[in-house]
Short mmCIF file of C-alpha atoms in Angstrom, two decimals:
data_model
loop_
_atom_site.label_atom_id
_atom_site.label_comp_id
_atom_site.label_asym_id
_atom_site.label_seq_id
_atom_site.Cartn_x
_atom_site.Cartn_y
_atom_site.Cartn_z
CA UNK A 4 119.17 43.73 103.48
CA UNK A 5 115.76 42.12 103.19
CA UNK A 6 114.13 41.46 106.79
CA UNK A 7 110.86 39.73 107.32
CA UNK A 8 108.99 40.28 110.62
CA UNK A 9 106.36 38.24 112.01
CA UNK A 10 105.06 40.29 115.19
CA UNK A 11 102.84 37.36 116.85
CA UNK A 12 105.01 35.04 118.39
CA UNK A 13 102.05 33.03 119.54
CA UNK A 14 98.24 32.89 118.31
CA UNK A 15 95.38 30.64 119.18
CA UNK A 16 91.84 29.97 117.34
CA UNK A 17 88.95 27.98 118.12
CA UNK A 18 88.13 24.95 115.86
CA UNK A 19 86.15 26.13 112.87
CA UNK A 20 86.90 29.87 113.39
CA UNK A 21 89.06 32.07 111.14
CA UNK A 22 92.45 33.40 112.29
CA UNK A 23 94.96 35.75 110.55
CA UNK A 24 98.77 35.59 110.76
CA UNK A 25 100.53 38.78 110.20
CA UNK A 26 103.88 39.36 108.14
CA UNK A 27 105.60 42.23 106.92
CA UNK A 28 108.77 42.50 105.17
CA UNK A 29 111.31 45.18 104.10
CA UNK A 30 112.85 45.22 100.73
CA UNK A 31 113.98 47.79 97.75
CA UNK A 32 113.29 44.94 95.12
CA UNK A 33 110.32 45.15 93.06
CA UNK A 34 110.09 41.36 91.87
CA UNK A 35 110.00 38.96 94.60
CA UNK A 36 108.24 35.94 96.07
CA UNK A 37 106.47 35.49 99.25
CA UNK A 38 105.79 32.16 101.15
CA UNK A 39 104.06 30.69 104.12
CA UNK A 40 105.34 27.46 105.51
CA UNK A 41 104.04 25.46 108.11
CA UNK A 42 105.81 23.27 110.49
CA UNK A 43 103.72 20.67 112.51
CA UNK A 44 105.22 19.50 115.73
CA UNK A 45 107.84 17.22 115.11
CA UNK A 46 106.88 17.00 111.60
CA UNK A 47 108.15 18.15 108.37
CA UNK A 48 108.13 21.54 107.08
CA UNK A 49 105.88 22.11 104.08
CA UNK A 50 104.54 24.89 102.01
CA UNK A 51 101.21 26.17 102.60
CA UNK A 52 101.13 29.15 99.92
CA UNK A 53 103.01 31.17 97.72
CA UNK A 54 102.45 34.74 96.24
CA UNK A 55 104.41 36.16 93.32
CA UNK A 56 104.93 40.08 94.04
CA UNK A 57 103.95 40.69 90.24
CA UNK A 58 100.65 39.30 90.74
CA UNK A 59 97.80 41.66 92.10
CA UNK A 60 95.25 38.95 92.88
CA UNK A 61 95.84 37.05 96.34
CA UNK A 62 96.70 33.61 96.39
CA UNK A 63 94.39 31.00 97.73
CA UNK A 64 94.66 27.25 98.60
CA UNK A 65 91.58 25.80 100.02
CA UNK A 66 90.98 27.05 103.45
CA UNK A 67 94.20 29.32 103.27
CA UNK A 68 94.51 32.67 101.75
CA UNK A 69 96.55 35.60 101.90
CA UNK A 70 96.32 39.32 101.90
CA UNK A 71 99.18 40.82 99.94
CA UNK A 72 99.55 44.42 100.44
CA UNK A 73 102.47 45.26 98.35
CA UNK A 74 102.83 49.17 98.90
CA UNK A 75 102.62 48.37 102.57
CA UNK A 76 104.83 45.35 102.45
CA UNK A 77 102.43 43.19 104.06
CA UNK A 78 101.56 39.79 103.53
CA UNK A 79 99.23 38.12 106.17
CA UNK A 80 97.77 34.45 106.08
CA UNK A 81 94.19 33.74 106.83
CA UNK A 82 93.28 30.49 107.84
CA UNK A 83 89.40 29.46 107.58
CA UNK A 84 87.41 27.07 109.42
CA UNK A 85 90.62 26.14 111.40
CA UNK A 86 91.01 22.65 112.07
CA UNK A 87 93.17 20.68 114.71
CA UNK A 88 95.63 19.81 112.26
CA UNK A 89 96.42 23.47 111.36
CA UNK A 90 98.22 23.59 114.75
CA UNK A 91 101.79 24.38 114.10
CA UNK A 92 104.66 27.04 113.57
CA UNK A 93 103.71 29.25 110.63
CA UNK A 94 107.05 30.98 109.20
CA UNK A 95 106.58 33.78 106.55
CA UNK A 96 109.67 33.89 103.94
CA UNK A 97 110.65 36.25 101.23
CA UNK A 98 112.79 35.49 98.19
CA UNK A 99 114.26 37.71 95.66
CA UNK A 100 116.30 36.63 92.36
CA UNK A 101 117.97 39.93 92.39
CA UNK A 102 118.64 39.74 95.98
CA UNK A 103 120.57 37.12 97.93
CA UNK A 104 118.82 34.30 96.16
CA UNK A 105 118.14 32.80 99.80
CA UNK A 106 114.95 32.54 101.54
CA UNK A 107 114.52 34.88 104.43
CA UNK A 108 112.33 33.82 107.09
CA UNK A 109 110.29 35.41 109.89
CA UNK A 110 110.67 34.24 113.47
CA UNK A 111 107.61 32.28 113.26
CA UNK A 112 104.10 32.33 114.81
CA UNK A 113 103.04 29.22 116.92
CA UNK A 114 99.30 28.65 116.30
CA UNK A 115 97.37 26.72 118.82
CA UNK A 116 93.71 25.27 117.52
CA UNK A 117 91.28 24.87 120.65
CA UNK A 118 88.76 22.29 120.22
CA UNK B 170 108.44 9.80 94.08
CA UNK B 171 110.64 12.89 94.30
CA UNK B 172 111.70 13.84 97.74
CA UNK B 173 114.53 14.76 100.34
CA UNK B 174 115.78 12.40 102.83
CA UNK B 175 117.70 13.26 105.98
CA UNK B 176 119.53 10.32 108.24
CA UNK B 177 119.77 9.86 110.85
CA UNK B 178 116.58 11.42 112.26
CA UNK B 179 117.86 11.34 115.75
CA UNK B 180 121.21 11.20 117.36
CA UNK B 181 122.64 10.94 120.80
CA UNK B 182 126.47 11.26 120.77
CA UNK B 183 129.05 12.13 123.30
CA UNK B 184 131.20 15.11 123.38
CA UNK B 185 134.20 14.96 121.09
CA UNK B 186 132.79 12.28 118.44
CA UNK B 187 132.73 13.19 114.73
CA UNK B 188 129.46 12.98 113.13
CA UNK B 189 127.95 13.41 109.58
CA UNK B 190 124.59 14.36 108.79
CA UNK B 191 123.17 13.08 105.51
CA UNK B 192 121.15 14.86 103.17
CA UNK B 193 119.88 13.60 99.58
CA UNK B 194 117.22 14.55 97.18
CA UNK B 195 115.63 13.11 94.29
CA UNK B 196 114.29 16.18 92.54
CA UNK B 197 117.49 17.06 90.56
CA UNK B 198 117.78 20.60 92.33
CA UNK B 199 120.85 22.39 92.23
CA UNK B 200 120.21 24.42 95.11
CA UNK B 201 120.57 22.76 98.59
CA UNK B 202 120.61 24.20 102.19
CA UNK B 203 121.28 23.50 105.75
CA UNK B 204 119.46 25.36 108.64
CA UNK B 205 120.04 24.92 112.32
CA UNK B 206 116.46 25.38 114.36
CA UNK B 207 116.26 25.05 118.22
CA UNK B 208 112.67 23.64 119.05
CA UNK B 209 109.93 26.07 118.08
CA UNK B 210 112.38 28.58 117.34
CA UNK B 211 113.36 30.51 114.17
CA UNK B 212 115.49 29.22 111.35
CA UNK B 213 119.08 30.16 110.68
CA UNK B 214 120.89 29.33 107.50
CA UNK B 215 124.26 27.82 108.28
CA UNK B 216 125.35 26.41 104.97
CA UNK B 217 124.15 26.42 101.12
CA UNK B 218 125.22 25.61 97.73
CA UNK B 219 124.31 26.21 94.38
CA UNK B 220 125.54 23.33 92.68
CA UNK B 221 128.40 20.71 92.42
CA UNK B 222 131.62 21.76 94.11
CA UNK B 223 129.97 24.99 95.48
CA UNK B 224 129.65 25.60 98.80
CA UNK B 225 128.98 28.88 101.03
CA UNK B 226 128.58 29.82 104.76
CA UNK B 227 125.31 31.09 105.68
CA UNK B 228 124.10 33.90 107.83
CA UNK B 229 124.79 32.13 111.15
CA UNK B 230 128.37 31.05 112.03
CA UNK B 231 128.70 27.39 112.17
CA UNK B 232 131.64 24.92 113.28
CA UNK B 233 130.21 22.37 110.97
CA UNK B 234 131.41 22.17 107.31
CA UNK B 235 129.56 20.80 104.17
CA UNK B 236 130.51 19.14 100.58
CA UNK B 237 128.76 19.00 97.38
CA UNK B 238 130.17 16.26 95.19
CA UNK B 239 127.07 14.97 93.82
CA UNK B 240 123.88 16.90 92.72
CA UNK B 241 121.79 14.89 95.04
CA UNK B 242 123.93 14.83 98.23
CA UNK B 243 124.65 17.48 100.75
CA UNK B 244 126.22 15.99 103.95
CA UNK B 245 127.15 18.16 106.87
CA UNK B 246 130.05 17.20 109.26
CA UNK B 247 131.04 17.97 112.79
CA UNK B 248 134.52 17.15 113.48
CA UNK B 249 134.21 17.40 117.23
CA UNK B 250 130.64 17.45 118.65
CA UNK B 251 130.10 19.87 121.56
CA UNK B 252 126.92 20.26 123.76
CA UNK B 253 126.53 23.59 122.15
CA UNK B 254 125.92 21.74 118.89
CA UNK B 255 122.62 20.38 120.27
CA UNK B 256 120.01 21.29 117.83
CA UNK B 257 117.73 20.51 115.22
CA UNK B 258 119.33 20.50 111.62
CA UNK B 259 117.02 21.06 108.80
CA UNK B 260 118.00 20.25 104.93
CA UNK B 261 116.33 21.71 101.85
CA UNK B 262 116.60 21.97 98.55
CA UNK B 263 115.06 24.15 95.75
CA UNK B 264 114.77 24.21 92.02
CA UNK B 265 115.00 27.62 89.70
CA UNK B 266 112.54 30.41 88.65
CA UNK B 267 109.74 30.64 88.70
CA UNK B 268 108.88 28.53 91.59
CA UNK B 269 111.88 29.02 94.04
CA UNK B 270 110.15 26.93 96.46
CA UNK B 271 112.15 25.22 99.22
CA UNK B 272 111.58 21.44 99.85
CA UNK B 273 112.63 20.59 103.38
CA UNK B 274 113.58 17.42 104.87
CA UNK B 275 112.31 15.64 107.88
CA UNK B 276 115.11 17.07 110.04
CA UNK B 277 118.03 15.38 112.39
CA UNK B 278 117.44 16.17 115.97
CA UNK B 279 121.12 16.05 117.31
CA UNK B 280 122.04 15.73 121.01
CA UNK B 281 125.44 16.03 122.15
CA UNK B 282 125.90 15.03 125.88
#
C-alpha cells in the first residue's frame, strides 16, 4: 500500500525567509500525482501545487516550488519569501490512477511564520 | 462559480441525537469524499463515492453512513451522536484524469455533548 511520510510535525520560519517542508512516499507505481495542500487555521483546505510523476521539471507556483526526486521518492515543498499568510498546516498527498484512486495524505506539517 | 459547500459549519448537539451533515458541489464531479479530522491533525478518509448509487467505506471505521442519490449531493448521517464523534468533518470532490485534484469544502465542526 502507498504511504506518505512527513517527518516534520512542526516548522517555523522568519517572515521573508525561505523554508522547505519534507515529504517522502512509498509506491511501486510509475505513474502518479503528488500534491501539497495548505490548511490555514479554521479555513478551507486548498491546493498549493501539483506534480505529475512523468514530468521531470519541478512544478512552480509563484513563491512555491517543489523538489521532486522520483528515484528517491521525495517531494519537498519550498516556500520563498515567507509571508504571515503562509502559516498553516501543510499536507503532502499522493494519487495513483492504477492504485486505490484515493488520495493518500501525510500527517501534516504545522508551519509557523514569525514576524 | 463552481464550488463545494458544507452545512452547517458548526453544530453542537446532545448525545443520542440524529444528525445529517450536508455536502454539495456544483462542479459536476463524479467522485466525492468524507474525511474526519481532529484539529491540527491528519485527515482520515471515512467514506467515498465514485458516482450516483455508489458508496464505499474509507480507511477509518466510522459509525456514520452516507448516500449518493444525486451527483452533486453527498450527505453524511449519524443515527445516534456520541461524544466520541466530536471532530471536524471535511467533504471533498474531484474530477477525473488528468487533474485528480480534490476540492475541499469549509468543513463542519461537530461537538457532541
